[in-house]
PDB file of C-alpha atoms and ligand atoms in Angstrom:
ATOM      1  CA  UNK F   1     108.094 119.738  91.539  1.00  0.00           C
ATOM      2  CA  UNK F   2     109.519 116.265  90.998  1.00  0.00           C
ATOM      3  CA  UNK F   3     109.266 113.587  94.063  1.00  0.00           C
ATOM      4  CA  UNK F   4     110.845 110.185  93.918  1.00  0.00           C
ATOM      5  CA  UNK F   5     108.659 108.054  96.638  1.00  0.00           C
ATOM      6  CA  UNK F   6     110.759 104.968  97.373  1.00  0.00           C
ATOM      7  CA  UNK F   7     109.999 102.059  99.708  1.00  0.00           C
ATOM      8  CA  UNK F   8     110.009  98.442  99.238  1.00  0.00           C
ATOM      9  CA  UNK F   9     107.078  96.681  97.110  1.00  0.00           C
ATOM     10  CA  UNK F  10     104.282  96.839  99.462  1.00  0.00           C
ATOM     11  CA  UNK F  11     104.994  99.737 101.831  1.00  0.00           C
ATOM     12  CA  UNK F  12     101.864 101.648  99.948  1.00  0.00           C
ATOM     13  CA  UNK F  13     103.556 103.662  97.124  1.00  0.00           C
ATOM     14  CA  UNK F  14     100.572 103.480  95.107  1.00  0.00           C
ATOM     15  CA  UNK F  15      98.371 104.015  97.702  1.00  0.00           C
ATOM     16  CA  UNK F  16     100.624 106.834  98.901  1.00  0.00           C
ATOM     17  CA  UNK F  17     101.248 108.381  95.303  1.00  0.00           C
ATOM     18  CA  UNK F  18      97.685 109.017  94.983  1.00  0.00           C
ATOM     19  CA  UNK F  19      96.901 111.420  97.660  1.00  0.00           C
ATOM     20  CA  UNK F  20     100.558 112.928  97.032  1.00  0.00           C
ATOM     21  CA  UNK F  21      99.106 113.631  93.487  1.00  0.00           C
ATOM     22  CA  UNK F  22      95.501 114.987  94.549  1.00  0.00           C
ATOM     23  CA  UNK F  23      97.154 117.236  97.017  1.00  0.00           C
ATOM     24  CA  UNK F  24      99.649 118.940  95.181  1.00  0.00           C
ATOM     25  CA  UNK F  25      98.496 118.488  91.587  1.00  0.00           C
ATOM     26  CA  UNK F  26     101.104 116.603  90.015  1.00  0.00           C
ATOM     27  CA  UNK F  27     100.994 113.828  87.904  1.00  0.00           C
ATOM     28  CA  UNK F  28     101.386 110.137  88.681  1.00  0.00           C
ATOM     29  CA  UNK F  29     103.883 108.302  87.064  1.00  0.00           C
ATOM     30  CA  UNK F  30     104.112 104.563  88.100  1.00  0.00           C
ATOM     31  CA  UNK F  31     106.590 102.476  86.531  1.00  0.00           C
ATOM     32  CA  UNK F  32     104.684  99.374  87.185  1.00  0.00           C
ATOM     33  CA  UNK F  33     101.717 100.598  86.205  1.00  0.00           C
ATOM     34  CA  UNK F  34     102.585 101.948  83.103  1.00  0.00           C
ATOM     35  CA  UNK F  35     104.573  98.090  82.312  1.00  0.00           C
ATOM     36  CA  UNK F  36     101.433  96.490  82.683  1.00  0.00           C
ATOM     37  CA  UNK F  37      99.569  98.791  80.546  1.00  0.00           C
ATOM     38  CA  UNK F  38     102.534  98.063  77.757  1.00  0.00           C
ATOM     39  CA  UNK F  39     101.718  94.222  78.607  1.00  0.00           C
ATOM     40  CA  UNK F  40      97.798  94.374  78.305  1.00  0.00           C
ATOM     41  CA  UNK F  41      98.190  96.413  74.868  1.00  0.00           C
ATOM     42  CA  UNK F  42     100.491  93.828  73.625  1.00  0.00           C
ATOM     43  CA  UNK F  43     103.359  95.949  72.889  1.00  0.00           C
ATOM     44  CA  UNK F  44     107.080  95.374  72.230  1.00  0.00           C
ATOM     45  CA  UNK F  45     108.527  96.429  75.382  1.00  0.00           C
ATOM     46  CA  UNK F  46     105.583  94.976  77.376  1.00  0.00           C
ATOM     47  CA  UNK F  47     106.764  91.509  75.684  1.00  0.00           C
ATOM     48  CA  UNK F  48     110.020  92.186  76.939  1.00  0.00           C
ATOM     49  CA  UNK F  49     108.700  93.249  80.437  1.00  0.00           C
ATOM     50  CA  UNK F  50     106.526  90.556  80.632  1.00  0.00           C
ATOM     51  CA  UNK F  51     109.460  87.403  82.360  1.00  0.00           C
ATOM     52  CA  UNK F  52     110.523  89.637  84.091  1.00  0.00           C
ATOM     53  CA  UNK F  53     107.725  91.140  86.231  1.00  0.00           C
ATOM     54  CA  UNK F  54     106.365  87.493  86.178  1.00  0.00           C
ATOM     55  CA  UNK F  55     109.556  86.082  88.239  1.00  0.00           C
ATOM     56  CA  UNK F  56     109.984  89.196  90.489  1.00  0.00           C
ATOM     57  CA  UNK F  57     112.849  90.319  88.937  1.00  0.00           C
ATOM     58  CA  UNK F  58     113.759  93.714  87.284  1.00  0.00           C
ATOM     59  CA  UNK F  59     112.717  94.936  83.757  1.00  0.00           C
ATOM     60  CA  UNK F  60     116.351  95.822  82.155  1.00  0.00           C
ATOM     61  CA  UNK F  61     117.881  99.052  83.122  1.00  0.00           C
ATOM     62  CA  UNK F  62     117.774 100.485  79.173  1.00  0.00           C
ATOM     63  CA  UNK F  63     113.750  99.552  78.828  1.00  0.00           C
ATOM     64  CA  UNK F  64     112.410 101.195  81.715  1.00  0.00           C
ATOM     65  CA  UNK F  65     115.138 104.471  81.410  1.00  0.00           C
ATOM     66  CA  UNK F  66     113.603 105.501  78.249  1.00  0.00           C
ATOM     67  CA  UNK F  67     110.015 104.523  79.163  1.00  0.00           C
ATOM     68  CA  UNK F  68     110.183 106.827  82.115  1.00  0.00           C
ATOM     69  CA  UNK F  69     112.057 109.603  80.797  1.00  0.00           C
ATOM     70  CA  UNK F  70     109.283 109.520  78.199  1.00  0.00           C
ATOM     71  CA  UNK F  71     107.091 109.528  81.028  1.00  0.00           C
ATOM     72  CA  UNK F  72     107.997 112.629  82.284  1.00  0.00           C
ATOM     73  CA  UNK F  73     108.852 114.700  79.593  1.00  0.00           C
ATOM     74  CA  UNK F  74     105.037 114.136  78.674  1.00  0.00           C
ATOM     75  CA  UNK F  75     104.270 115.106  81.949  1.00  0.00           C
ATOM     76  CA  UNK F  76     104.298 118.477  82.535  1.00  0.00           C
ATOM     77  CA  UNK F  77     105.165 120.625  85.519  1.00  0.00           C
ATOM     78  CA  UNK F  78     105.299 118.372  88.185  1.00  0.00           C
ATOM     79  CA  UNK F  79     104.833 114.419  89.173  1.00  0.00           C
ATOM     80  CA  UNK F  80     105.176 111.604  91.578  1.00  0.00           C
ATOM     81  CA  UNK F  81     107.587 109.177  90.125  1.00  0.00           C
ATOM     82  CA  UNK F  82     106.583 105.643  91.919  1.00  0.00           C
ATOM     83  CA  UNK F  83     108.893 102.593  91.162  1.00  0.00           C
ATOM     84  CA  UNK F  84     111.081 104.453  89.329  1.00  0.00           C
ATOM     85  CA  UNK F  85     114.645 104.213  90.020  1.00  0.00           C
ATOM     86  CA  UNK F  86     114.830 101.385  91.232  1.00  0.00           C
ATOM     87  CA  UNK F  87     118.844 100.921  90.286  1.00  0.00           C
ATOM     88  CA  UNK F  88     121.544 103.520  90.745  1.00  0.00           C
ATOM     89  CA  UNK F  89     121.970 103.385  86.805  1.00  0.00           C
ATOM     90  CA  UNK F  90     118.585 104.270  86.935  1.00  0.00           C
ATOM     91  CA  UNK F  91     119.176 107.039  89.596  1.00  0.00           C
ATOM     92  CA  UNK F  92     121.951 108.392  87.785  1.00  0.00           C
ATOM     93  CA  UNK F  93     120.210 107.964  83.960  1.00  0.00           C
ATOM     94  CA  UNK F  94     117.519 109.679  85.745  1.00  0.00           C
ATOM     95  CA  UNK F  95     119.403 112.524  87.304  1.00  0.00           C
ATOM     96  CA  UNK F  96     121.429 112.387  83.445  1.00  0.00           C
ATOM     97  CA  UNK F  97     118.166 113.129  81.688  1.00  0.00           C
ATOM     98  CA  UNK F  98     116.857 115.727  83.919  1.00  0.00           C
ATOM     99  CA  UNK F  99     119.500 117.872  84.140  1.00  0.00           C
ATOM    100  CA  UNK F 100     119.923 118.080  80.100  1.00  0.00           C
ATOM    101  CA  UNK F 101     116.277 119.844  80.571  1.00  0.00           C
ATOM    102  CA  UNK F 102     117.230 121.815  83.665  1.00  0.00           C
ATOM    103  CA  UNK F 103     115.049 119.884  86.002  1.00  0.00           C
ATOM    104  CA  UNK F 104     115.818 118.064  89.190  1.00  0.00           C
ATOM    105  CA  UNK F 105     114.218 116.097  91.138  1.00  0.00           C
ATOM    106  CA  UNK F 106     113.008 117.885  94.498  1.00  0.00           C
ATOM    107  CA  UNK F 107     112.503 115.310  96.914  1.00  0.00           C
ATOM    108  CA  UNK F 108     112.831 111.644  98.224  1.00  0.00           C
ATOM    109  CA  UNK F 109     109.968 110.034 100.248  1.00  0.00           C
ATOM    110  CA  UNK F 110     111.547 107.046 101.267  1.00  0.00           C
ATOM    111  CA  UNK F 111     108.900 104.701 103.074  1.00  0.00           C
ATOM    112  CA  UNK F 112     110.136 102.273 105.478  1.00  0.00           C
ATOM    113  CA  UNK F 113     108.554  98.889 106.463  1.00  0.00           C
ATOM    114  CA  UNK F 114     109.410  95.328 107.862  1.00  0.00           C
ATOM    115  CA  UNK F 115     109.583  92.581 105.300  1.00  0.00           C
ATOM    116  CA  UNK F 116     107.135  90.750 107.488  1.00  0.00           C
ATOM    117  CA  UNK F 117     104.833  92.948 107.103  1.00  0.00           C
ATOM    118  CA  UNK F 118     104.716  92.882 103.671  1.00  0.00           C
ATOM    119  CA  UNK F 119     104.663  89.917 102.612  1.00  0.00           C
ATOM    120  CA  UNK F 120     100.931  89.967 104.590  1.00  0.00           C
ATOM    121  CA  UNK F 121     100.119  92.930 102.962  1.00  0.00           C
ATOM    122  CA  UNK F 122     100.973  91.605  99.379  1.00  0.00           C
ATOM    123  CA  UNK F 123      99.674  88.444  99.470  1.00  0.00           C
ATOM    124  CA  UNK F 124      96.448  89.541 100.469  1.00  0.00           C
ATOM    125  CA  UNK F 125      96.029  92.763  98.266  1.00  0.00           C
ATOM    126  CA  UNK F 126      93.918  92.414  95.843  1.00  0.00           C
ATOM    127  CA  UNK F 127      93.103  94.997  92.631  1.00  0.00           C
ATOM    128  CA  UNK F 128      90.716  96.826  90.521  1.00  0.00           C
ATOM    129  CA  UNK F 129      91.990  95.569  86.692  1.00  0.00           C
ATOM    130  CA  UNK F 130      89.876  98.455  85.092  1.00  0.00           C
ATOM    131  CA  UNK F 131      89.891 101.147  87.631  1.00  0.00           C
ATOM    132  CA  UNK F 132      93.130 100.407  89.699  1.00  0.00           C
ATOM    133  CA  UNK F 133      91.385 100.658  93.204  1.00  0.00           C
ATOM    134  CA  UNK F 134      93.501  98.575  95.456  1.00  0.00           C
ATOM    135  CA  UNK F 135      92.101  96.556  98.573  1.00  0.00           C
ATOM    136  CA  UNK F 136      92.849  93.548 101.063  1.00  0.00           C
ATOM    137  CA  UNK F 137      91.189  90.342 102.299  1.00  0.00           C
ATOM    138  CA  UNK F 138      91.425  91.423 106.054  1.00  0.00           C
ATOM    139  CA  UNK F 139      92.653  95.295 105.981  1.00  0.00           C
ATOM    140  CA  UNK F 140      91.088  97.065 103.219  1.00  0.00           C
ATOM    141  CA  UNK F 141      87.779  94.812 102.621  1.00  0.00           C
ATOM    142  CA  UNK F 142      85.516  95.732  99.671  1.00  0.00           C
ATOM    143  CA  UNK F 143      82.000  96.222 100.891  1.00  0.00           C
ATOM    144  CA  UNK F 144      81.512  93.505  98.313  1.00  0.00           C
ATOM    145  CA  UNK F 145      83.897  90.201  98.418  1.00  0.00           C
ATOM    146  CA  UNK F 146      85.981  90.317  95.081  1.00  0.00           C
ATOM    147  CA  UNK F 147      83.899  93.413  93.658  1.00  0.00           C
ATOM    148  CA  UNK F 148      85.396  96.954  93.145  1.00  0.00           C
ATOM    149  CA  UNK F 149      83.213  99.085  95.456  1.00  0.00           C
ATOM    150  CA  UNK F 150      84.419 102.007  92.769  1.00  0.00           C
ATOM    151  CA  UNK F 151      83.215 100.428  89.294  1.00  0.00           C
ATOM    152  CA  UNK F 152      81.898  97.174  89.819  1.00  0.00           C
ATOM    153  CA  UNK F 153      84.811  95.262  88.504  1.00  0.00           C
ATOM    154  CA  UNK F 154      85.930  91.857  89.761  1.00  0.00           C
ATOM    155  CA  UNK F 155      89.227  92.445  91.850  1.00  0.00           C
ATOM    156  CA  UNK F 156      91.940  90.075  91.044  1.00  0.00           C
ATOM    157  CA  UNK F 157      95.398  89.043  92.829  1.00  0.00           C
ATOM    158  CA  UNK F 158      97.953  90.404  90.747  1.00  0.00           C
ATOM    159  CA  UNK F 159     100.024  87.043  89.438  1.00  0.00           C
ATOM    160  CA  UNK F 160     103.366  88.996  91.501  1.00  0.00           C
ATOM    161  CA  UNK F 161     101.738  88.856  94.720  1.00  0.00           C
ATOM    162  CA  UNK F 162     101.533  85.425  94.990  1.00  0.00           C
ATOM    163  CA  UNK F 163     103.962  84.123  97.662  1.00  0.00           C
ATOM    164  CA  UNK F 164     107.048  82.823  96.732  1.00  0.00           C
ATOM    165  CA  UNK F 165     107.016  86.041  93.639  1.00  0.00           C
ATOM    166  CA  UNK F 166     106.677  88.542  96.735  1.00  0.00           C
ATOM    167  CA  UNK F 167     110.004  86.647  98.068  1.00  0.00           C
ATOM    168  CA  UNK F 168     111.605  87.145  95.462  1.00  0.00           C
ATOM    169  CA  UNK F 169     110.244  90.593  94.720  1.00  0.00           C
ATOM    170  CA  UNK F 170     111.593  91.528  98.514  1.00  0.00           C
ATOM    171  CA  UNK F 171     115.005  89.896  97.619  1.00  0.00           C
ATOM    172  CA  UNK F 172     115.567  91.993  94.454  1.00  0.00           C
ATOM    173  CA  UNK F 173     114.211  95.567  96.844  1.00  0.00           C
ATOM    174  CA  UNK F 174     117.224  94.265  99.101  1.00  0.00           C
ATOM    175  CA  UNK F 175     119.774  93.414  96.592  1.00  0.00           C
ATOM    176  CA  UNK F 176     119.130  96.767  93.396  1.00  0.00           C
ATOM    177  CA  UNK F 177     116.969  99.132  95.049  1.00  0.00           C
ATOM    178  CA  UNK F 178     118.333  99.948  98.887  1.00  0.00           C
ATOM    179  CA  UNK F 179     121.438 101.074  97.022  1.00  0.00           C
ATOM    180  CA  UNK F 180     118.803 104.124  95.256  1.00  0.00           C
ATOM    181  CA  UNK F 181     118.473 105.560  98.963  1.00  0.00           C
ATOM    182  CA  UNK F 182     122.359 105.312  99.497  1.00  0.00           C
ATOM    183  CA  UNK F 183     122.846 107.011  95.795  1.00  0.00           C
ATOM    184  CA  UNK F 184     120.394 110.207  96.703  1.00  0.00           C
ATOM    185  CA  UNK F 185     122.090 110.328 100.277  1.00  0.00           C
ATOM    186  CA  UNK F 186     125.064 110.770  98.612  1.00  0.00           C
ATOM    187  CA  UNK F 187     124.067 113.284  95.851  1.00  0.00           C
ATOM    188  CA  UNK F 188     122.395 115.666  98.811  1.00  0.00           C
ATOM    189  CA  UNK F 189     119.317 114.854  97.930  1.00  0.00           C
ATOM    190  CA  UNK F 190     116.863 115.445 100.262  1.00  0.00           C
ATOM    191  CA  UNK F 191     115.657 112.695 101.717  1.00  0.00           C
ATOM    192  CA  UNK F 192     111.950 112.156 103.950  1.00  0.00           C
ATOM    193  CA  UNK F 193     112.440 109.084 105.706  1.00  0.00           C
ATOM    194  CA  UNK F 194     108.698 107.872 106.472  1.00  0.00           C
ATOM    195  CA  UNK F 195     107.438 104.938 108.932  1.00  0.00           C
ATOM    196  CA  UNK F 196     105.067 102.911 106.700  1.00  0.00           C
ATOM    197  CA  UNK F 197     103.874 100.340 109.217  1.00  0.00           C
ATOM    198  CA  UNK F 198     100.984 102.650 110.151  1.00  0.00           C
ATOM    199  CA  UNK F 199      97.545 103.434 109.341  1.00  0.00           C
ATOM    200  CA  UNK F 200      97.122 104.974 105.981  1.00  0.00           C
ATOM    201  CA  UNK F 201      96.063 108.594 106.620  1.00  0.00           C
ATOM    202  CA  UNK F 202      98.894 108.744 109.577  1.00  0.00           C
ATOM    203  CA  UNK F 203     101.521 107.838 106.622  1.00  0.00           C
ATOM    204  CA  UNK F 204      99.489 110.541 104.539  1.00  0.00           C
ATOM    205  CA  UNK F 205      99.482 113.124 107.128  1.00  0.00           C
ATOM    206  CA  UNK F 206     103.593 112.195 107.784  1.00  0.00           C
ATOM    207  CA  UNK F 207     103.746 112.975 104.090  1.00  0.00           C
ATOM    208  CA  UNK F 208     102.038 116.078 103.510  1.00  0.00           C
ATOM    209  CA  UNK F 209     103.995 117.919 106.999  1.00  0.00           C
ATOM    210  CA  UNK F 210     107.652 117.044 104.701  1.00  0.00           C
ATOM    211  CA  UNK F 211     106.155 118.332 101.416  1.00  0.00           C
ATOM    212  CA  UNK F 212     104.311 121.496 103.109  1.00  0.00           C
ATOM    213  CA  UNK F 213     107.414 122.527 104.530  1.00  0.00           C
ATOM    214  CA  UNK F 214     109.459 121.712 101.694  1.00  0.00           C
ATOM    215  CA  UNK F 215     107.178 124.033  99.505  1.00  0.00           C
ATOM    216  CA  UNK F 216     107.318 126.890 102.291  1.00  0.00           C
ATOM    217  CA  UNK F 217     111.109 126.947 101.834  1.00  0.00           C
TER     218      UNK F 217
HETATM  219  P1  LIG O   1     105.489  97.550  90.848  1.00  0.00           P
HETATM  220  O1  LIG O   1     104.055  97.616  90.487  1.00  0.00           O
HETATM  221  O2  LIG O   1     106.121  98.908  91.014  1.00  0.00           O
HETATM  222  O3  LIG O   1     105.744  96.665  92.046  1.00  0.00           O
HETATM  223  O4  LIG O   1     106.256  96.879  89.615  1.00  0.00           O
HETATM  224  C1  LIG O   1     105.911  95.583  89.151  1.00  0.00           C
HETATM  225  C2  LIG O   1     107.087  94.973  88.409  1.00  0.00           C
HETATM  226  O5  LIG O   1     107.431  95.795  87.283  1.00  0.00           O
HETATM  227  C3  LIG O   1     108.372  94.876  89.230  1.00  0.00           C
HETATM  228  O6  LIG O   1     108.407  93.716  90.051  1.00  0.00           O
HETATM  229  C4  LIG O   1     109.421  94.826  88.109  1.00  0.00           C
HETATM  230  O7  LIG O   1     109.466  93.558  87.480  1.00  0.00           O
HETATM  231  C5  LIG O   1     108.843  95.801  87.089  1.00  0.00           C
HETATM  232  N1  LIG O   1     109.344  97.183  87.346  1.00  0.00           N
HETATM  233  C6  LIG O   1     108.622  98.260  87.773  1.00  0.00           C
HETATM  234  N2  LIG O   1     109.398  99.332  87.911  1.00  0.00           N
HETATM  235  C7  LIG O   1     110.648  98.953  87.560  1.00  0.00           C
HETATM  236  C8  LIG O   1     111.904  99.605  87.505  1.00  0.00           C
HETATM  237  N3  LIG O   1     112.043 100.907  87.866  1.00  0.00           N
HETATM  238  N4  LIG O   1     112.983  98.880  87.107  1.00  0.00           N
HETATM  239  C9  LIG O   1     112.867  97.585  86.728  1.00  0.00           C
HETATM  240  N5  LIG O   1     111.722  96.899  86.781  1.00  0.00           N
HETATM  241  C10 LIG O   1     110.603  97.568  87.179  1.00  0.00           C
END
């Protein structure tokens, strides 16, 4: 099973992606994740990624096409992709590269969320650098201030949720990645069209009824 979980920075892909995976035993691939493991190992496309991510921008269409279709073919069975497309070349690349190995993808979650109410949740997330865990100053407190209750860790603010990078972030989810939902509507994709603005497990449990009934079919 392949799922695309869309939604604007901040609606709780990652968050999201990680029960998804538990659940149904697929794997996790993050495109933004996986960048800023390229950056930390210093590595050629990571250099490349690395103004781009910084300004809130997107990584070019050719760098993150063949990092993700490497993605998946490692894979396996089944995953989550999260971030990824995030540009109908990407969509259609995507679509391209999966059909040459007679896969498709299965599903759109599409979250859905106020820009308002991201930009609060952003700017106030904070992250695990060596485990991932994600939390916030007011929502999601550690039990700890600024320690990972997982591994002990000091939690940083990644340098794209500070303010005026979320704007920006928000701008380009208006201007490249809307379009995605428009491109998959076209297709026939099907499409799950979640409310994010809503306690975790309720977006969870929202979730799990599409993908149960999606599995009984
Ligand atoms: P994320 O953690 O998904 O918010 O991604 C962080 C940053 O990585 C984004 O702001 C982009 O600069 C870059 N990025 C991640 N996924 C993509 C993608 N599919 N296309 C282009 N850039 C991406």
């Amino acid at each position: 099973m392949i799922i695309v979980l869309l939604g604007p920075p901040g609606a709780g892909k990652g968050t999201q992606c990680k029960r998804v995976i538990e659940k149904y035993d697929l794997a996790h691939l993050s495109s933004g994740d996986i960048l800023r493991a390229e950056r930390a190992a210093g590595t050629e496309r990571g250099k490349k990624a690395q103004a781009f991510m910084d300004s809130g921008g997107l990584v070019p269409d050719d760098v993150i096409i063949d990092m993700m279709v490497a993605a998946i073919g490692k894979a396996g069975d089944g995953c989550v992709l999260d971030g990824f497309p995030r540009t109908v070349v990407q969509a259609e690349e995507l679509d391209k590269a999966l059909t040459d190995e007679n896969r498709k993808i299965d599903a759109i979650v599409n979250l859905e969320i106020d820009d308002d109410v991201i930009a609060n949740r952003l700017t106030g997330r904070r992250s695990c650098p060596d485990c991932g865990a994600i939390y916030h100053v007011t929502s999601l407190r550690p039990k700890v201030d600024d320690v990972c209750d997982k591994c002990g860790s000091g939690l940083v603010q990644r340098s794209d949720d500070k303010t005026d990078v979320v704007k920006n972030r928000l701008k380009t989810y208006h201007e490249q990645t809307v379009a995605v939902v428009g491109y998959y509507q076209q297709v026939g994709k099907i499409i799950f069209d979640i409310d994010a603005d809503n306690d975790i497990e309720k977006i969870s449990a929202a979730i799990f009824e599409k993908l149960d009934n999606l599995l009984a079919v």
